[in-house]
Amino acid sequence: MIPTKACPVTTSELPVDPVFALHRGGKIEIRSTARVRDREGLSLACTPGVAKVCEAIAADPGLADTYTWRSHVVAVVSDGTAVLGLGDIGPLAALPVMEGKALLFKDFGGVDAVPIVLDTTDVNEIVETVVRLAPSFGGINLEDISAPRCFEIERMLQERLDVPVFHDDQHGTAIVVLAALENASRLIDRPLSDLRVVVSGAGAAGVAVAKILLEAGIGDIAVGDSKGIIHAGRTDLVGMKERIASATNTLGLTGSIEEAMHGADVFIGVSSGRVSEAAVASMSSDAMVFALANPDPEVDPAMAMKYAKVVATGRSDYPNQINNVLAFPGIFKGALEVGATQITKGMKLAAAKALADVVGDDVAVDHVIPSVFDQRVSPAVAEAVAKAAREDGVLRPRH
Amino acid sequence: MIPTKACPVTTSELPVDPVFALHRGGKIEIRSTARVRDREGLSLACTPGVAKVCEAIAADPGLADTYTWRSHVVAVVSDGTAVLGLGDIGPLAALPVMEGKALLFKDFGGVDAVPIVLDTTDVNEIVETVVRLAPSFGGINLEDISAPRCFEIERMLQERLDVPVFHDDQHGTAIVVLAALENASRLIDRPLSDLRVVVSGAGAAGVAVAKILLEAGIGDIAVGDSKGIIHAGRTDLVGMKERIASATNTLGLTGSIEEAMHGADVFIGVSSGRVSEAAVASMSSDAMVFALANPDPEVDPAMAMKYAKVVATGRSDYPNQINNVLAFPGIFKGALEVGATQITKGMKLAAAKALADVVGDDVAVDHVIPSVFDQRVSPAVAEAVAKAAREDGVLRPRH
């Protein structure tokens, strides 16, 4: 029989690993919201009734938002080139992650999401493919696409589509980091404009974190890649890294990431590198360490706690978990609710602010970001994003 | 708020038309089958647990059938060029029909289906797009794509993909027509090989009906288009119609469809044409009339009943409704259950036989095909299709 309920599974088959048991048969399904129980229902939902709805949308395409599921469904699109810590494992092996994302979209944001894994890694082919299937969806969540291809794919899709296109590995991470940093800086009573930040990693997450911190008015930020700190004097930089060089590092730091950490207030690790204990110890007295690489962070969180005032990780077994699920369900929920045509800078900053504000007066060194199970998060983020979209005037006409 | 329940809707807004009320917010949603209620669930379903599943599939792609929803989800793909009686209304306006199809897939076959409407009508672009997103789905149901493009698109996709590709407007219709004709011929105690058939319409449905009737051993079949009966002497035929000319009409009929109906046993109307009462009256004494065009059949069913022994229509307000929902949910259910790589001729014929057999000894002039709400239909079709797939040896390796 076709499995329609995947969990819990009580089977005597091997493997009995609870991970495999939970994933057996997949983690999502389609359900009808307009069940057809008799001939009358069938004639309303399908032929001949549906023809009236089709004709109405043909005459006025805006009605598709009202009379289809388009206003509440997004595509979770990946080519499987940068999956978790696994790298380029291809579309089929990436599918369980995209299903998991769809599950989180629904359970945490009430947003329907469909996993779309693509059998191509060519930038233009990915863009063309997504553009062609775009009438089916009210938004596009790009996922686990390797840098620097992800930057170009997102930019091209944003230019060509009138629905939100959001690469979560970039902006989801950046928004949650900014929210945590806002609360952490409140704790040490220093404004963001006063902080010097070092980001280890110039991939999707590192670039997006740098951008949003600049937009939020951070004091200074230096970004490092595998060859050290990115600065204007480096001759090996092209594309996004060239733009990073000109937009960051006002102090003109050169050399290694560890050297840059000397006296820095914030370290944000989103790379596969390693950072020594001495480098962490050399940071400022109120240091904040975000050791985010998964599953192996650049800095052991236990070690970081010896020196840093605030430590955040990507892991659920430490306080201050930087988890994108705090952002993307609410962001798309808010954007879809008002029919936003894009996710603007203002909407991202508003999401971070709303997320930080959920913590409010409960802020503490082990609580700079809400729990992923805090049910206030998604509605708060959605409301802030919807409001910012209205203020930015990026709404489709609605009926 | 995002609508998650579309029906029933009790709103004071206009329009109060029950069709629009039912379609408001769309007709389908995504549901999680592995709900994540706590940190442990999250770590199993998503990071870090899911990485184990990804690695297993990367090492052995066949495991995707077991550990994702791929084994029970199909894409309902359309470019909106041949929707119902409406014609080329484009992808957005076609979306309500594809949602309805997804609803029927689930409610009638337990198969998950995702509407994918494409913003291109170019044959090669449609094929490339579907090939690229194919890792996401266990089957492809093509829908409402205009002829003759639909023939080429289906053939190219079947060549390139190892999952079932099925253009329902062709084969779904053909299978249900064959099932009804098998029962109707039992009623008049004549074998299919003894019957002379005229098909009005050489589009998707007409061509597929002609093919399956030939495969089922029909006596003779003549197909007509807007210029009359298709025969080898016509010089205006290319592509599929040229093949129709060589494979059908062994009697060498020429002239109009109405002329061909003289003395014919079966008329099958799947075109926008009209047929006169005199032509129906000129058919054989045990005539069968399938007046299937929607919403306006070639022959008024009430008129046809004056002359024909058996009348079937596409409408729910007459007996013998030829409705594709009798076929496609069970066909995909059966094909997906066994991991079939294609829908073979044998699987289609088996589906028709199983569908006819559901009627069994209850066969009557007003009951040559089961009701669409007969719950025996989908399991019977699925079982027959799965058995035929095994016999034809078109199974993917499964774990």
Short mmCIF file of N, CA, C and O in Angstrom, two decimals, chain A residues 17-123:
data_model
loop_
_atom_site.label_atom_id
_atom_site.label_comp_id
_atom_site.label_asym_id
_atom_site.label_seq_id
_atom_site.Cartn_x
_atom_site.Cartn_y
_atom_site.Cartn_z
N ASP A 17 17.06 2.20 13.29
CA ASP A 17 17.49 3.56 13.59
C ASP A 17 16.28 4.50 13.58
O ASP A 17 15.54 4.54 12.60
N PRO A 18 16.05 5.26 14.67
CA PRO A 18 14.86 6.12 14.71
C PRO A 18 14.85 7.18 13.60
O PRO A 18 13.78 7.63 13.19
N VAL A 19 16.02 7.58 13.14
CA VAL A 19 16.06 8.54 12.04
C VAL A 19 15.42 7.92 10.79
O VAL A 19 14.53 8.50 10.18
N PHE A 20 15.84 6.71 10.44
CA PHE A 20 15.30 6.08 9.24
C PHE A 20 13.82 5.74 9.42
O PHE A 20 13.04 5.84 8.48
N ALA A 21 13.45 5.36 10.63
CA ALA A 21 12.04 5.05 10.88
C ALA A 21 11.18 6.29 10.64
O ALA A 21 10.13 6.21 10.00
N LEU A 22 11.65 7.44 11.10
CA LEU A 22 10.86 8.66 10.95
C LEU A 22 10.76 9.09 9.50
O LEU A 22 9.74 9.64 9.06
N HIS A 23 11.81 8.86 8.72
CA HIS A 23 11.81 9.32 7.33
C HIS A 23 11.13 8.35 6.37
O HIS A 23 10.91 8.69 5.21
N ARG A 24 10.83 7.16 6.83
CA ARG A 24 10.25 6.14 5.97
C ARG A 24 8.95 6.64 5.34
O ARG A 24 8.05 7.08 6.03
N GLY A 25 8.86 6.57 4.03
CA GLY A 25 7.66 7.04 3.33
C GLY A 25 7.61 8.55 3.16
O GLY A 25 6.66 9.08 2.62
N GLY A 26 8.64 9.24 3.62
CA GLY A 26 8.65 10.70 3.51
C GLY A 26 7.97 11.36 4.69
O GLY A 26 7.43 10.69 5.57
N LYS A 27 7.99 12.68 4.69
CA LYS A 27 7.52 13.42 5.87
C LYS A 27 6.36 14.36 5.58
O LYS A 27 5.91 15.07 6.47
N ILE A 28 5.89 14.37 4.33
CA ILE A 28 4.78 15.28 3.99
C ILE A 28 3.79 14.57 3.07
O ILE A 28 4.10 13.54 2.47
N GLU A 29 2.61 15.15 2.96
CA GLU A 29 1.59 14.65 2.04
C GLU A 29 0.74 15.82 1.55
O GLU A 29 0.77 16.90 2.12
N ILE A 30 -0.01 15.57 0.49
CA ILE A 30 -1.02 16.53 0.01
C ILE A 30 -2.37 16.15 0.63
O ILE A 30 -2.71 14.97 0.71
N ARG A 31 -3.10 17.16 1.08
CA ARG A 31 -4.46 16.90 1.56
C ARG A 31 -5.44 17.81 0.82
O ARG A 31 -5.12 18.96 0.52
N SER A 32 -6.60 17.28 0.57
CA SER A 32 -7.67 18.10 -0.01
C SER A 32 -8.29 18.95 1.08
O SER A 32 -8.54 18.46 2.17
N THR A 33 -8.54 20.21 0.78
CA THR A 33 -9.27 21.05 1.73
C THR A 33 -10.72 21.22 1.28
O THR A 33 -11.52 21.79 1.99
N ALA A 34 -11.03 20.73 0.09
CA ALA A 34 -12.40 20.79 -0.42
C ALA A 34 -12.77 19.38 -0.86
O ALA A 34 -12.72 19.06 -2.04
N ARG A 35 -13.07 18.55 0.09
CA ARG A 35 -13.33 17.16 -0.23
C ARG A 35 -14.59 17.01 -1.08
O ARG A 35 -15.58 17.70 -0.87
N VAL A 36 -14.48 16.08 -2.01
CA VAL A 36 -15.58 15.86 -2.95
C VAL A 36 -16.26 14.55 -2.58
O VAL A 36 -15.69 13.49 -2.76
N ARG A 37 -17.45 14.66 -2.00
CA ARG A 37 -18.10 13.46 -1.48
C ARG A 37 -19.27 12.99 -2.35
O ARG A 37 -19.79 11.91 -2.15
N ASP A 38 -19.72 13.85 -3.27
CA ASP A 38 -20.87 13.48 -4.08
C ASP A 38 -20.78 14.16 -5.44
O ASP A 38 -19.86 14.93 -5.70
N ARG A 39 -21.75 13.86 -6.29
CA ARG A 39 -21.72 14.40 -7.65
C ARG A 39 -21.75 15.92 -7.65
O ARG A 39 -21.12 16.56 -8.48
N GLU A 40 -22.48 16.50 -6.71
CA GLU A 40 -22.57 17.95 -6.70
C GLU A 40 -21.21 18.57 -6.36
O GLU A 40 -20.76 19.52 -7.01
N GLY A 41 -20.54 17.99 -5.36
CA GLY A 41 -19.21 18.48 -5.01
C GLY A 41 -18.24 18.34 -6.16
O GLY A 41 -17.46 19.25 -6.46
N LEU A 42 -18.31 17.21 -6.84
CA LEU A 42 -17.44 16.95 -7.98
C LEU A 42 -17.69 17.99 -9.08
O LEU A 42 -16.76 18.49 -9.71
N SER A 43 -18.96 18.32 -9.29
CA SER A 43 -19.27 19.25 -10.38
C SER A 43 -18.91 20.69 -10.00
O SER A 43 -18.71 21.52 -10.88
N LEU A 44 -18.79 20.97 -8.70
CA LEU A 44 -18.33 22.30 -8.28
C LEU A 44 -16.81 22.40 -8.34
O LEU A 44 -16.25 23.36 -8.85
N ALA A 45 -16.14 21.35 -7.82
CA ALA A 45 -14.68 21.41 -7.69
C ALA A 45 -13.98 21.15 -9.02
O ALA A 45 -12.90 21.65 -9.26
N CYS A 46 -14.61 20.34 -9.86
CA CYS A 46 -13.99 19.96 -11.13
C CYS A 46 -14.95 20.37 -12.26
O CYS A 46 -15.59 21.38 -12.17
N THR A 47 -15.01 19.56 -13.30
CA THR A 47 -15.91 19.87 -14.41
C THR A 47 -17.35 19.73 -13.97
O THR A 47 -17.66 18.75 -13.30
N PRO A 48 -18.26 20.61 -14.36
CA PRO A 48 -18.03 21.81 -15.18
C PRO A 48 -17.75 23.06 -14.34
O PRO A 48 -17.33 24.07 -14.90
N GLY A 49 -17.92 22.99 -13.00
CA GLY A 49 -17.85 24.21 -12.18
C GLY A 49 -16.55 24.97 -12.30
O GLY A 49 -16.53 26.20 -12.42
N VAL A 50 -15.44 24.23 -12.27
CA VAL A 50 -14.14 24.87 -12.22
C VAL A 50 -13.90 25.80 -13.41
O VAL A 50 -13.12 26.75 -13.33
N ALA A 51 -14.61 25.55 -14.50
CA ALA A 51 -14.41 26.38 -15.70
C ALA A 51 -14.70 27.85 -15.41
O ALA A 51 -14.03 28.74 -15.94
N LYS A 52 -15.69 28.09 -14.55
CA LYS A 52 -16.02 29.48 -14.21
C LYS A 52 -14.85 30.17 -13.52
O LYS A 52 -14.56 31.35 -13.76
N VAL A 53 -14.18 29.41 -12.64
CA VAL A 53 -13.03 29.97 -11.92
C VAL A 53 -11.88 30.23 -12.88
O VAL A 53 -11.21 31.26 -12.82
N CYS A 54 -11.66 29.28 -13.78
CA CYS A 54 -10.60 29.45 -14.78
C CYS A 54 -10.85 30.68 -15.64
O CYS A 54 -9.93 31.47 -15.90
N GLU A 55 -12.07 30.85 -16.07
CA GLU A 55 -12.40 32.00 -16.92
C GLU A 55 -12.21 33.31 -16.17
O GLU A 55 -11.73 34.30 -16.73
N ALA A 56 -12.57 33.31 -14.88
CA ALA A 56 -12.40 34.52 -14.08
C ALA A 56 -10.92 34.88 -13.96
O ALA A 56 -10.54 36.05 -14.08
N ILE A 57 -10.06 33.86 -13.75
CA ILE A 57 -8.62 34.14 -13.62
C ILE A 57 -8.02 34.54 -14.96
O ILE A 57 -7.16 35.42 -15.03
N ALA A 58 -8.49 33.92 -16.04
CA ALA A 58 -8.00 34.30 -17.37
C ALA A 58 -8.30 35.77 -17.64
O ALA A 58 -7.49 36.48 -18.23
N ALA A 59 -9.47 36.23 -17.18
CA ALA A 59 -9.84 37.62 -17.40
C ALA A 59 -9.11 38.56 -16.44
O ALA A 59 -8.84 39.71 -16.77
N ASP A 60 -8.78 38.07 -15.26
CA ASP A 60 -8.14 38.90 -14.24
C ASP A 60 -7.16 38.04 -13.44
O ASP A 60 -7.52 37.43 -12.43
N PRO A 61 -5.89 37.97 -13.88
CA PRO A 61 -4.91 37.06 -13.26
C PRO A 61 -4.75 37.24 -11.76
O PRO A 61 -4.39 36.29 -11.06
N GLY A 62 -5.04 38.46 -11.25
CA GLY A 62 -4.93 38.69 -9.81
C GLY A 62 -5.82 37.78 -8.99
O GLY A 62 -5.56 37.52 -7.82
N LEU A 63 -6.89 37.27 -9.62
CA LEU A 63 -7.81 36.39 -8.89
C LEU A 63 -7.18 35.04 -8.56
O LEU A 63 -7.70 34.30 -7.73
N ALA A 64 -6.05 34.71 -9.19
CA ALA A 64 -5.38 33.44 -8.85
C ALA A 64 -4.96 33.42 -7.39
O ALA A 64 -4.91 32.36 -6.76
N ASP A 65 -4.66 34.59 -6.84
CA ASP A 65 -4.31 34.66 -5.41
C ASP A 65 -5.49 34.26 -4.53
O ASP A 65 -5.31 33.76 -3.43
N THR A 66 -6.69 34.54 -5.00
CA THR A 66 -7.88 34.29 -4.19
C THR A 66 -8.44 32.88 -4.38
O THR A 66 -8.88 32.25 -3.44
N TYR A 67 -8.38 32.38 -5.62
CA TYR A 67 -9.10 31.15 -5.93
C TYR A 67 -8.21 29.95 -6.23
O TYR A 67 -8.68 28.97 -6.83
N THR A 68 -6.91 30.04 -5.88
CA THR A 68 -6.05 28.87 -5.93
C THR A 68 -5.22 28.84 -4.64
O THR A 68 -5.28 29.78 -3.85
N TRP A 69 -4.44 27.79 -4.50
CA TRP A 69 -3.59 27.71 -3.30
C TRP A 69 -2.31 28.55 -3.46
O TRP A 69 -1.48 28.57 -2.57
N ARG A 70 -2.17 29.26 -4.59
CA ARG A 70 -0.94 29.99 -4.88
C ARG A 70 -0.59 31.00 -3.78
O ARG A 70 0.58 31.25 -3.51
N SER A 71 -1.61 31.58 -3.15
CA SER A 71 -1.32 32.61 -2.15
C SER A 71 -0.75 32.05 -0.86
O SER A 71 -0.36 32.80 0.03
N HIS A 72 -0.70 30.72 -0.74
CA HIS A 72 -0.13 30.18 0.50
C HIS A 72 0.81 29.00 0.26
O HIS A 72 1.06 28.21 1.18
N VAL A 73 1.36 28.91 -0.95
CA VAL A 73 2.29 27.80 -1.22
C VAL A 73 3.59 28.34 -1.82
O VAL A 73 3.58 29.20 -2.70
N VAL A 74 4.71 27.83 -1.31
CA VAL A 74 6.02 28.19 -1.85
C VAL A 74 6.73 26.93 -2.34
O VAL A 74 6.45 25.82 -1.87
N ALA A 75 7.64 27.13 -3.29
CA ALA A 75 8.50 26.04 -3.73
C ALA A 75 9.82 26.12 -2.96
O ALA A 75 10.39 27.19 -2.84
N VAL A 76 10.24 24.98 -2.42
CA VAL A 76 11.56 24.90 -1.79
C VAL A 76 12.50 24.28 -2.83
O VAL A 76 12.44 23.08 -3.08
N VAL A 77 13.30 25.13 -3.45
CA VAL A 77 14.06 24.74 -4.64
C VAL A 77 15.53 24.52 -4.30
O VAL A 77 16.17 25.39 -3.71
N SER A 78 16.05 23.37 -4.70
CA SER A 78 17.47 23.08 -4.48
C SER A 78 18.03 22.28 -5.65
O SER A 78 17.32 21.52 -6.30
N ASP A 79 19.33 22.43 -5.89
CA ASP A 79 20.02 21.55 -6.82
C ASP A 79 20.92 20.56 -6.08
O ASP A 79 21.67 19.81 -6.71
N GLY A 80 20.87 20.61 -4.76
CA GLY A 80 21.61 19.65 -3.95
C GLY A 80 23.12 19.82 -3.97
O GLY A 80 23.86 18.87 -3.70
N THR A 81 23.59 21.05 -4.25
CA THR A 81 25.05 21.25 -4.35
C THR A 81 25.71 21.65 -3.03
O THR A 81 26.93 21.62 -2.94
N ALA A 82 24.91 22.05 -2.03
CA ALA A 82 25.54 22.50 -0.77
C ALA A 82 24.64 22.11 0.39
O ALA A 82 24.07 22.95 1.08
N VAL A 83 24.51 20.81 0.61
CA VAL A 83 23.53 20.30 1.57
C VAL A 83 24.19 20.09 2.94
O VAL A 83 25.14 19.32 3.05
N LEU A 84 23.65 20.76 3.94
CA LEU A 84 24.14 20.62 5.32
C LEU A 84 25.66 20.63 5.34
O LEU A 84 26.29 21.46 4.73
N GLY A 85 26.27 19.71 6.05
CA GLY A 85 27.73 19.62 5.99
C GLY A 85 28.20 18.66 4.91
O GLY A 85 29.37 18.34 4.83
N LEU A 86 27.23 18.21 4.07
CA LEU A 86 27.55 17.11 3.15
C LEU A 86 28.05 17.57 1.79
O LEU A 86 28.64 16.79 1.05
N GLY A 87 27.79 18.82 1.44
CA GLY A 87 28.25 19.34 0.16
C GLY A 87 27.37 18.96 -1.00
O GLY A 87 26.14 18.95 -0.87
N ASP A 88 27.99 18.64 -2.12
CA ASP A 88 27.28 18.40 -3.37
C ASP A 88 26.85 16.94 -3.46
O ASP A 88 27.59 16.10 -3.96
N ILE A 89 25.65 16.64 -2.98
CA ILE A 89 25.19 15.25 -2.96
C ILE A 89 24.11 15.01 -4.01
O ILE A 89 23.59 13.91 -4.12
N GLY A 90 23.76 16.02 -4.78
CA GLY A 90 22.79 15.84 -5.86
C GLY A 90 21.36 15.99 -5.40
O GLY A 90 21.07 16.01 -4.19
N PRO A 91 20.42 16.12 -6.36
CA PRO A 91 19.03 16.45 -6.03
C PRO A 91 18.29 15.36 -5.26
O PRO A 91 17.55 15.66 -4.32
N LEU A 92 18.49 14.12 -5.65
CA LEU A 92 17.72 13.04 -5.01
C LEU A 92 18.10 12.91 -3.53
O LEU A 92 17.22 12.79 -2.67
N ALA A 93 19.38 12.96 -3.25
CA ALA A 93 19.83 12.84 -1.85
C ALA A 93 19.50 14.07 -1.03
O ALA A 93 19.46 14.01 0.20
N ALA A 94 19.24 15.21 -1.72
CA ALA A 94 18.86 16.44 -1.01
C ALA A 94 17.38 16.46 -0.67
O ALA A 94 16.94 17.27 0.16
N LEU A 95 16.61 15.59 -1.30
CA LEU A 95 15.14 15.64 -1.15
C LEU A 95 14.68 15.52 0.32
O LEU A 95 13.77 16.26 0.73
N PRO A 96 15.29 14.65 1.14
CA PRO A 96 14.84 14.60 2.54
C PRO A 96 14.99 15.93 3.28
O PRO A 96 14.16 16.25 4.14
N VAL A 97 16.01 16.71 2.94
CA VAL A 97 16.19 18.01 3.58
C VAL A 97 15.08 18.97 3.14
O VAL A 97 14.51 19.69 3.96
N MET A 98 14.75 18.93 1.84
CA MET A 98 13.71 19.83 1.34
C MET A 98 12.33 19.44 1.90
O MET A 98 11.49 20.29 2.17
N GLU A 99 12.10 18.14 2.06
CA GLU A 99 10.86 17.71 2.73
C GLU A 99 10.82 18.20 4.17
O GLU A 99 9.77 18.63 4.65
N GLY A 100 11.96 18.13 4.83
CA GLY A 100 12.03 18.62 6.21
C GLY A 100 11.71 20.11 6.26
O GLY A 100 11.00 20.59 7.15
N LYS A 101 12.22 20.84 5.28
CA LYS A 101 11.94 22.27 5.19
C LYS A 101 10.44 22.51 4.99
O LYS A 101 9.85 23.40 5.62
N ALA A 102 9.84 21.71 4.13
CA ALA A 102 8.40 21.85 3.88
C ALA A 102 7.61 21.58 5.16
O ALA A 102 6.64 22.28 5.48
N LEU A 103 8.04 20.58 5.89
CA LEU A 103 7.42 20.24 7.17
C LEU A 103 7.51 21.44 8.13
O LEU A 103 6.51 21.82 8.77
N LEU A 104 8.68 22.06 8.22
CA LEU A 104 8.86 23.20 9.13
C LEU A 104 8.04 24.40 8.67
O LEU A 104 7.44 25.11 9.49
N PHE A 105 7.99 24.63 7.34
CA PHE A 105 7.16 25.72 6.81
C PHE A 105 5.71 25.58 7.31
O PHE A 105 5.10 26.55 7.75
N LYS A 106 5.19 24.36 7.25
CA LYS A 106 3.79 24.17 7.62
C LYS A 106 3.61 24.20 9.13
O LYS A 106 2.76 24.94 9.64
N ASP A 107 4.43 23.44 9.84
CA ASP A 107 4.20 23.31 11.28
C ASP A 107 4.55 24.58 12.04
O ASP A 107 3.97 24.87 13.09
N PHE A 108 5.50 25.37 11.53
CA PHE A 108 5.93 26.56 12.25
C PHE A 108 5.34 27.85 11.68
O PHE A 108 5.34 28.86 12.36
N GLY A 109 4.86 27.81 10.42
CA GLY A 109 4.35 29.05 9.83
C GLY A 109 3.00 28.93 9.15
O GLY A 109 2.46 29.92 8.68
N GLY A 110 2.45 27.72 9.09
CA GLY A 110 1.18 27.55 8.39
C GLY A 110 1.29 27.77 6.89
O GLY A 110 0.30 27.99 6.21
N VAL A 111 2.52 27.73 6.38
CA VAL A 111 2.74 27.95 4.95
C VAL A 111 2.92 26.59 4.27
O VAL A 111 3.68 25.76 4.73
N ASP A 112 2.20 26.38 3.17
CA ASP A 112 2.39 25.15 2.40
C ASP A 112 3.66 25.27 1.56
O ASP A 112 3.92 26.33 0.99
N ALA A 113 4.43 24.20 1.48
CA ALA A 113 5.69 24.24 0.73
C ALA A 113 5.91 22.91 0.03
O ALA A 113 5.63 21.85 0.59
N VAL A 114 6.39 23.01 -1.20
CA VAL A 114 6.60 21.83 -2.04
C VAL A 114 8.09 21.69 -2.35
O VAL A 114 8.69 22.64 -2.88
N PRO A 115 8.69 20.54 -2.04
CA PRO A 115 10.11 20.34 -2.37
C PRO A 115 10.28 20.16 -3.88
O PRO A 115 9.60 19.33 -4.48
N ILE A 116 11.16 20.97 -4.46
CA ILE A 116 11.48 20.85 -5.88
C ILE A 116 13.00 20.72 -5.99
O ILE A 116 13.73 21.71 -5.81
N VAL A 117 13.48 19.50 -6.23
CA VAL A 117 14.92 19.30 -6.40
C VAL A 117 15.20 19.15 -7.89
O VAL A 117 14.49 18.45 -8.61
N LEU A 118 16.24 19.84 -8.34
CA LEU A 118 16.48 20.01 -9.78
C LEU A 118 17.66 19.19 -10.26
O LEU A 118 18.73 19.20 -9.64
N ASP A 119 17.48 18.57 -11.40
CA ASP A 119 18.53 17.75 -12.01
C ASP A 119 19.39 18.60 -12.95
O ASP A 119 19.61 18.23 -14.10
N THR A 120 19.84 19.72 -12.44
CA THR A 120 20.81 20.54 -13.17
C THR A 120 21.52 21.41 -12.16
O THR A 120 20.94 21.79 -11.14
N THR A 121 22.80 21.74 -12.45
CA THR A 121 23.53 22.67 -11.59
C THR A 121 23.93 23.92 -12.37
O THR A 121 24.63 24.77 -11.85
N ASP A 122 23.43 24.03 -13.60
CA ASP A 122 23.75 25.19 -14.44
C ASP A 122 22.90 26.39 -14.01
O ASP A 122 21.68 26.28 -13.92
N VAL A 123 23.56 27.50 -13.76
CA VAL A 123 22.87 28.68 -13.25
C VAL A 123 21.71 29.10 -14.14
O VAL A 123 20.59 29.31 -13.67
#
